[in-house]
XYZ file of C-alpha atoms in Angstrom:
526
model
C 9.242 -12.059 -58.310
C 12.695 -13.264 -57.729
C 12.489 -13.783 -61.363
C 11.336 -10.517 -63.142
C 13.251 -8.909 -59.926
C 16.576 -10.458 -61.349
C 15.421 -9.254 -64.765
C 14.779 -5.494 -63.967
C 18.317 -5.360 -62.174
C 19.759 -7.352 -65.058
C 18.168 -4.616 -67.767
C 19.093 -1.434 -65.001
C 22.534 -2.525 -64.965
C 23.303 -2.848 -68.966
C 22.066 0.584 -69.288
C 23.195 2.109 -65.812
C 26.184 2.881 -67.890
C 27.979 5.301 -66.658
C 27.701 4.462 -62.406
C 30.961 3.018 -61.546
C 31.303 2.376 -57.345
C 35.155 1.742 -57.419
C 38.050 2.568 -54.690
C 39.874 5.004 -57.293
C 38.559 7.614 -58.862
C 35.874 5.399 -61.554
C 37.028 7.110 -65.758
C 34.153 8.280 -67.502
C 32.325 5.370 -68.517
C 32.545 3.946 -72.326
C 29.681 3.625 -74.349
C 27.967 0.915 -75.779
C 28.522 1.761 -79.237
C 31.338 1.597 -82.014
C 34.021 3.020 -80.805
C 33.890 1.887 -77.181
C 34.113 -1.382 -79.277
C 37.323 0.136 -81.666
C 38.497 0.993 -78.283
C 38.381 -2.264 -76.656
C 40.086 -4.210 -79.957
C 42.692 -1.700 -79.823
C 43.295 -1.588 -75.883
C 43.206 -6.074 -75.468
C 45.945 -6.052 -78.311
C 48.505 -5.546 -76.517
C 47.527 -7.518 -73.294
C 46.731 -10.816 -75.642
C 50.545 -9.946 -76.958
C 52.153 -10.420 -74.039
C 53.272 -7.045 -72.932
C 54.602 -6.224 -69.180
C 52.286 -3.832 -68.296
C 48.526 -3.528 -69.185
C 47.356 0.201 -71.574
C 46.296 1.942 -70.323
C 42.607 2.501 -71.411
C 39.388 4.383 -70.493
C 37.344 2.597 -67.843
C 34.425 -0.302 -69.301
C 32.838 -1.167 -65.970
C 29.643 -1.347 -66.567
C 28.041 -1.777 -63.087
C 27.230 0.426 -59.127
C 25.844 -1.614 -56.692
C 24.344 -4.776 -57.240
C 20.752 -5.954 -55.341
C 19.682 -9.407 -53.522
C 15.996 -9.817 -52.504
C 16.845 -11.550 -48.060
C 15.830 -14.617 -47.342
C 15.771 -16.144 -50.626
C 14.033 -19.648 -50.853
C 15.067 -20.609 -54.656
C 15.707 -24.149 -55.166
C 18.205 -22.976 -57.394
C 21.317 -19.786 -56.836
C 19.670 -16.131 -56.606
C 20.950 -14.408 -59.082
C 22.312 -11.028 -58.831
C 24.089 -9.550 -61.329
C 26.788 -9.159 -64.415
C 30.036 -8.088 -64.425
C 30.828 -6.201 -67.430
C 33.947 -4.458 -69.126
C 33.909 -3.363 -72.761
C 37.267 -4.866 -73.332
C 35.665 -8.263 -73.306
C 33.981 -9.071 -77.394
C 32.773 -12.225 -75.963
C 35.482 -14.437 -77.384
C 35.984 -15.871 -74.174
C 39.721 -13.928 -73.912
C 38.750 -12.171 -70.412
C 38.478 -13.672 -67.048
C 36.235 -12.303 -64.147
C 38.063 -12.494 -60.680
C 36.031 -11.902 -57.430
C 37.150 -11.015 -54.037
C 36.209 -9.431 -50.979
C 34.062 -10.544 -48.131
C 31.465 -13.665 -49.223
C 33.975 -14.479 -52.489
C 33.541 -18.411 -53.246
C 31.265 -18.799 -50.115
C 28.630 -16.788 -50.430
C 29.425 -15.714 -53.819
C 30.517 -17.067 -56.782
C 31.386 -16.004 -60.186
C 31.008 -16.931 -63.851
C 34.676 -16.104 -65.158
C 34.482 -15.971 -68.840
C 29.927 -14.485 -68.866
C 30.992 -12.563 -64.951
C 27.215 -13.636 -63.410
C 27.696 -13.521 -60.050
C 25.299 -15.772 -57.675
C 24.016 -16.341 -54.560
C 25.081 -19.122 -52.992
C 22.309 -19.604 -50.181
C 19.767 -16.910 -48.276
C 20.765 -13.917 -47.120
C 19.601 -12.087 -43.968
C 19.451 -8.220 -44.268
C 18.923 -7.699 -40.772
C 22.142 -10.402 -40.030
C 24.401 -7.739 -42.694
C 22.740 -5.716 -44.817
C 26.080 -5.023 -47.998
C 28.869 -6.572 -48.972
C 32.345 -5.384 -50.349
C 33.752 -6.808 -52.703
C 35.789 -5.951 -55.559
C 36.397 -7.115 -58.849
C 39.023 -7.830 -61.205
C 38.825 -8.630 -65.237
C 42.626 -9.847 -66.341
C 43.168 -12.131 -69.714
C 42.143 -15.690 -69.371
C 45.846 -16.429 -71.158
C 48.252 -13.546 -69.762
C 46.291 -13.807 -66.279
C 47.734 -9.826 -66.845
C 44.946 -7.492 -65.300
C 43.514 -5.816 -67.991
C 41.903 -3.284 -65.280
C 42.231 -1.271 -62.034
C 40.681 -3.760 -59.653
C 37.315 -1.835 -58.738
C 35.306 -2.020 -56.260
C 31.896 -2.652 -55.666
C 28.451 -3.196 -52.975
C 25.696 -6.060 -52.743
C 22.792 -4.471 -51.380
C 21.221 -7.338 -49.458
C 17.216 -6.184 -50.453
C 14.920 -6.202 -47.236
C 11.822 -7.761 -47.230
C 8.591 -7.488 -45.143
C 10.332 -10.450 -42.685
C 10.119 -9.905 -39.635
C 7.392 -8.578 -36.882
C 7.203 -5.342 -35.072
C 8.237 -6.752 -30.808
C 6.932 -5.459 -28.437
C 10.457 -5.921 -25.955
C 9.238 -4.103 -23.051
C 6.210 -6.316 -22.857
C 4.304 -6.649 -20.973
C 3.548 -4.043 -19.366
C 1.902 -2.736 -16.309
C 0.503 0.846 -15.573
C -1.937 2.439 -13.486
C -4.578 5.694 -13.625
C -7.065 7.014 -11.354
C -10.232 6.400 -10.597
C -12.650 8.557 -12.124
C -10.478 10.090 -14.538
C -11.426 12.178 -17.789
C -11.625 10.991 -20.745
C -8.009 10.849 -22.089
C -6.254 10.614 -19.191
C -2.914 9.101 -20.010
C -1.712 5.841 -19.012
C 1.108 5.296 -20.335
C 2.923 4.089 -23.223
C 3.849 1.080 -25.242
C 6.569 1.083 -28.277
C 7.322 -1.817 -30.880
C 10.556 -2.095 -32.451
C 10.850 -3.614 -36.469
C 13.848 -5.056 -37.632
C 13.392 -4.111 -40.925
C 14.680 -1.332 -43.351
C 13.026 2.097 -42.094
C 14.517 3.575 -44.399
C 12.688 1.129 -48.042
C 8.938 0.936 -48.009
C 6.995 0.202 -45.086
C 8.477 -3.432 -44.116
C 9.395 -0.937 -40.648
C 6.483 1.473 -40.200
C 4.647 0.548 -37.454
C 0.693 1.245 -36.244
C -0.908 1.191 -33.077
C -3.721 -0.572 -32.521
C -6.516 -1.622 -29.361
C -7.420 -5.533 -29.606
C -9.207 -5.835 -26.642
C -10.074 -2.976 -24.526
C -12.158 -0.478 -25.858
C -14.287 0.774 -25.008
C -12.127 1.737 -21.522
C -8.846 2.954 -22.974
C -7.445 3.946 -26.442
C -3.418 4.104 -27.843
C -2.146 6.620 -30.455
C -1.407 4.886 -33.747
C 1.770 6.258 -34.537
C 2.838 7.294 -30.512
C 1.656 3.901 -28.802
C -0.033 6.128 -26.225
C -2.449 4.680 -23.997
C -5.512 7.249 -23.072
C -8.659 6.365 -21.038
C -11.994 6.204 -23.927
C -14.513 5.894 -21.110
C -15.172 9.117 -18.618
C -16.321 7.760 -14.617
C -14.611 4.574 -15.075
C -15.435 3.023 -11.246
C -12.272 1.029 -8.873
C -15.147 0.351 -6.782
C -16.995 -1.491 -9.516
C -13.905 -2.569 -11.694
C -10.590 -2.429 -10.478
C -8.432 -4.498 -12.761
C -8.264 -4.274 -17.028
C -5.933 -6.482 -19.198
C -5.667 -4.366 -22.239
C -4.029 -6.306 -25.849
C -1.899 -4.014 -28.009
C -1.341 -4.925 -31.987
C 1.552 -3.264 -33.348
C 1.411 -3.901 -37.045
C 4.398 -3.416 -40.173
C 3.689 -1.513 -43.823
C 1.569 1.212 -42.058
C -0.843 -1.175 -41.337
C -2.557 -2.233 -44.274
C -3.343 -5.755 -45.128
C -0.235 -8.578 -45.623
C 1.504 -6.586 -42.823
C 3.211 -8.596 -39.438
C 1.658 -7.671 -36.930
C 2.859 -8.090 -32.792
C 0.955 -7.832 -30.393
C 1.506 -7.289 -26.529
C -0.556 -6.789 -23.338
C -1.211 -3.960 -20.742
C -2.322 -4.781 -17.528
C -3.792 -1.241 -16.250
C -5.339 -0.792 -12.439
C -7.457 2.063 -11.062
C -6.168 3.464 -8.675
C -8.014 4.735 -5.599
C -10.095 8.440 -5.090
C -11.569 9.748 -1.932
C -14.630 9.217 -3.522
C -17.005 7.324 -1.124
C -18.190 8.443 1.964
C -17.818 5.992 5.116
C -21.261 3.889 5.471
C -22.529 2.305 8.885
C -24.133 -0.948 7.828
C -26.648 -0.564 9.990
C -28.323 2.881 12.115
C -28.340 1.025 15.253
C -26.066 -0.123 17.020
C -27.920 -1.460 20.908
C -24.560 -2.231 23.802
C -24.502 -3.700 26.795
C -21.943 -2.580 29.627
C -22.413 -4.931 33.277
C -21.930 -1.575 35.893
C -18.965 -2.583 37.652
C -16.872 -2.459 34.505
C -13.850 0.148 35.425
C -13.172 3.815 34.102
C -11.867 3.554 30.688
C -12.576 -0.444 29.870
C -14.115 -0.886 26.105
C -17.399 -0.869 25.707
C -18.153 -2.094 21.797
C -17.362 -1.782 19.023
C -19.471 -0.289 15.636
C -17.714 0.379 12.190
C -18.378 2.377 8.757
C -17.120 0.776 5.924
C -15.674 3.243 3.207
C -15.364 1.093 0.101
C -12.364 2.973 -0.999
C -8.779 1.785 0.737
C -5.409 2.661 2.276
C -5.531 6.950 3.299
C -9.135 7.334 1.459
C -10.828 5.693 3.928
C -9.102 6.310 7.267
C -12.570 6.967 9.288
C -13.428 8.972 12.231
C -16.321 8.786 14.810
C -16.638 11.299 16.692
C -19.910 11.685 19.167
C -22.423 13.881 19.376
C -22.359 16.489 22.295
C -26.391 14.578 24.531
C -26.784 11.957 26.738
C -23.566 10.137 25.752
C -21.151 12.783 25.115
C -20.437 13.082 29.949
C -20.050 9.461 30.685
C -18.134 7.627 27.356
C -15.439 8.463 24.414
C -14.755 6.572 20.734
C -11.771 5.766 19.730
C -10.526 4.437 15.920
C -9.030 1.411 15.554
C -6.370 2.320 13.321
C -6.036 -1.277 11.855
C -9.506 -1.907 11.162
C -11.084 0.925 11.524
C -13.772 -0.188 14.105
C -14.852 2.662 16.149
C -14.402 1.434 20.540
C -16.544 3.105 22.816
C -14.547 3.706 26.136
C -16.439 3.820 29.948
C -15.006 7.660 30.768
C -17.152 7.233 34.842
C -18.080 4.320 36.733
C -21.540 3.264 36.380
C -24.419 2.812 38.655
C -27.394 0.487 36.877
C -29.229 1.875 40.009
C -29.066 5.795 38.931
C -29.511 5.365 35.430
C -29.958 1.530 32.890
C -29.120 3.571 30.005
C -28.133 5.609 27.555
C -28.524 6.310 24.486
C -26.607 8.896 21.855
C -25.098 9.884 18.473
C -22.271 8.946 16.890
C -20.685 10.224 13.558
C -18.483 8.385 11.601
C -16.750 11.245 8.750
C -13.586 10.826 6.525
C -10.123 11.428 8.051
C -8.797 12.901 4.494
C -10.837 14.388 1.638
C -10.904 15.360 -1.677
C -12.630 17.915 -2.324
C -13.382 16.905 -5.991
C -15.683 14.994 -4.571
C -18.075 17.453 -1.933
C -20.573 17.858 -4.715
C -21.414 13.948 -4.048
C -22.391 15.056 -0.386
C -21.385 15.022 2.925
C -18.343 12.644 3.501
C -20.241 11.412 6.544
C -22.502 9.051 8.271
C -24.835 8.869 12.188
C -25.894 6.122 13.703
C -27.307 5.174 17.371
C -26.007 3.675 19.564
C -27.891 2.703 22.806
C -26.036 1.014 25.981
C -28.124 -1.029 28.221
C -26.632 -0.769 31.726
C -26.273 -4.670 33.630
C -26.625 -4.560 37.138
C -24.022 -6.501 39.233
C -24.539 -8.071 42.436
C -23.069 -6.353 44.733
C -21.924 -6.104 48.606
C -24.702 -4.799 50.844
C -23.561 -1.105 51.426
C -23.561 0.594 54.198
C -25.842 4.346 54.220
C -22.801 6.120 56.252
C -18.690 5.596 55.736
C -18.314 5.688 59.270
C -20.019 4.944 62.547
C -19.572 7.032 66.145
C -21.501 6.448 69.206
C -21.185 7.284 72.888
C -21.765 5.017 75.940
C -20.922 5.297 79.739
C -18.644 3.824 81.344
C -21.818 2.581 84.545
C -24.160 1.767 80.902
C -25.333 -2.182 82.827
C -24.555 -4.590 80.587
C -27.307 -5.697 77.282
C -27.827 -1.883 76.159
C -28.197 -0.730 73.421
C -25.733 1.690 72.042
C -26.717 3.204 68.278
C -27.194 0.984 65.238
C -26.250 0.374 61.615
C -27.606 0.494 58.347
C -27.117 -1.187 54.835
C -28.699 -2.198 51.803
C -28.276 -4.454 49.267
C -29.025 -2.097 46.124
C -29.767 -4.459 43.122
C -33.002 -5.665 42.022
C -33.276 -9.015 43.909
C -32.929 -6.355 47.094
C -31.765 -9.357 49.729
C -32.433 -9.018 53.247
C -28.903 -8.037 54.758
C -27.026 -9.582 58.553
C -25.332 -7.905 60.669
C -21.745 -9.614 62.235
C -19.244 -8.140 64.258
C -15.336 -8.815 63.491
C -14.509 -11.335 66.283
C -11.136 -9.683 65.635
C -12.291 -6.553 66.167
C -13.129 -7.020 69.804
C -11.421 -9.821 70.721
C -12.972 -9.540 74.500
C -16.760 -9.164 73.532
C -17.446 -6.028 75.159
C -20.080 -5.498 73.029
C -22.988 -7.108 70.755
C -25.206 -6.985 67.204
C -28.332 -7.717 66.469
C -27.936 -9.601 62.820
C -31.367 -8.747 61.602
C -31.271 -4.983 62.935
C -28.092 -3.879 63.333
C -28.233 -2.399 67.100
C -24.950 -3.069 68.759
C -25.204 -3.764 72.370
C -22.550 -3.945 75.366
C -22.882 -7.764 76.301
C -20.415 -5.155 79.310
C -19.883 -3.096 81.804
C -17.013 -0.836 80.310
C -14.129 0.935 82.476
C -13.563 4.121 80.468
C -10.406 4.355 83.286
C -9.303 1.054 81.486
C -10.299 1.763 78.009
C -11.781 4.971 77.294
C -12.068 4.488 72.801
C -12.997 0.895 70.699
C -12.711 0.598 66.785
C -14.789 -2.222 66.096
C -15.887 -3.350 62.530
C -18.813 -3.928 61.522
C -19.595 -7.085 58.330
C -23.030 -6.456 56.733
C -23.455 -10.218 54.145
C -26.543 -10.395 51.672
C -28.805 -13.855 52.597
C -28.776 -15.135 49.016
C -25.357 -14.025 48.009
C -23.304 -14.671 52.113
C -19.964 -14.179 49.647
C -20.942 -10.341 49.015
C -20.224 -8.161 51.608
C -19.659 -5.161 52.547
C -17.742 -3.130 55.889
C -17.205 -0.084 58.454
C -15.803 0.475 60.788
C -17.098 1.567 64.325
C -16.148 4.089 67.112
C -17.392 3.584 70.817
C -16.457 6.107 72.696
C -17.001 5.509 76.251
C -17.551 8.633 78.726
C -16.606 9.482 82.213
C -19.366 9.171 85.377
C -18.659 11.409 88.735
C -17.305 7.409 90.341
C -14.979 8.115 92.820
C -14.645 11.162 95.366
C -11.246 13.043 96.101
C -8.037 11.256 97.686
C -5.070 13.452 99.337
C -2.239 11.749 97.685
C -0.360 12.097 101.261
C -1.510 12.219 105.101
C -0.984 15.910 105.668
C -1.052 16.826 109.365
C -3.352 20.327 110.069
C -3.263 22.495 113.114
C -6.669 25.562 113.921
C -7.105 27.733 116.931
C -9.590 26.583 119.519
C -10.810 30.163 119.211
C -11.057 30.298 115.630
C -14.356 32.177 113.927
C -16.676 30.722 111.773
C -15.357 30.256 108.364
C -11.863 31.924 108.777
C -9.226 29.774 106.815
C -6.234 27.671 108.213
C -4.228 27.264 106.147
C -1.557 24.166 106.178
C 1.120 22.814 103.688
C -1.264 24.602 100.673
C -4.338 22.130 102.578
C -7.061 24.665 103.458
C -9.286 23.804 105.211
C -12.661 25.746 105.854
C -14.844 25.547 109.234
C -18.324 24.871 109.211
C -20.624 27.012 111.245
C -19.961 26.621 115.216
C -16.499 26.110 115.156
C -14.577 22.712 115.443
């Protein structure tokens, strides 16, 4: 192939006599016929006779631009072309010289024949052309026969570079459930070959792996979705292998590949779902208001904000007693106690809880309601509690002359637990240090322990303790107030002795007054 190309190039140079590239304006080329030869003989003669300057003649250079194939791998130097002037009659009287870029190191010239060879392999991508200068001189006098001319040796491109993805591997994302043809990303391959010569740099894109999910535009490298309703919850990550092939994708072209990692981003196309339809929880009746009863959870296959769940208690049995909140970290529903519990009053509560998405996507509401419902049953656990008095406090009255041992009242306490333990009563000795009262431990009746004196203590405040027989540590207390009632046990007395006078003949009923002391005389006088 190289030999054939060089031969054609040489023939083109020989035929194309009218093309001359020079720094100086070229003269019209001489022909290859008799007129040219005669002119050459007439012009070269004076130069051979040692003329001080060359005679102005029409230029006879027969080149314009040479070509050399890049990446030449032959054992001999690559033939580039032939320099020739019509002044050269083939008698070895003309010497050709070469100067400029690469002269002597890259390009060499046969001084006699004008043949140019490349001494080493060239790379068009490194340097696409070389500018050189040629000179034809008299071989004897070394004087120029013509002005120096400039010409170009162009390195002709071959397809020796494959397309490369300089920015790969690529990462891209596209929303799940996107329609067919949705833009994903664009890949670009570059080819170092000559884009102006042939198809060496014309790249065509194709997809080697990743079908039928994605497609690539063969000209632009734009990647789009090719399959409808791709579901992130089914498959989230895709690895697509893209090929760029030069020569317009034809057979024999060079190819490069890159990887595109495509992930499906989430959209809210899934409602929350409870793992079961019935949740059974338990809570002690002694739990404080605001404490957590238990947790339930609805799972959402989506992620991020699309998986945020809001829980609500359906109005009904449990709405007044319980509330539910959402744990923002794990989207669990936490049931919280709103009011105190009493096992003896109500032993169980049953209600429904709805779980729904916070952020809805209107595109998928046609799929159905984006919520789920579960039933929650909460059993109240009985707690061993202290006895409960039937009154918050007691008030009792007793006359001060009541004999010791007299019952003045009773207190009553009950064990409301399911065990219904018997209750025992006692008086806190700290509240009755002088032991004025006593209590029956079984019946709860309170009696006096000695005579009471209202004039000494008119009111007694004692504390009665009730204790469960089967659990003595569980006790409760109640305040008992005892009022001591007065009796008429003392006659009136004068504060001090008084002296009073009365007339001897005073009538019956007549008042005798002395110092505010009034004495009523009985019938019959004194």
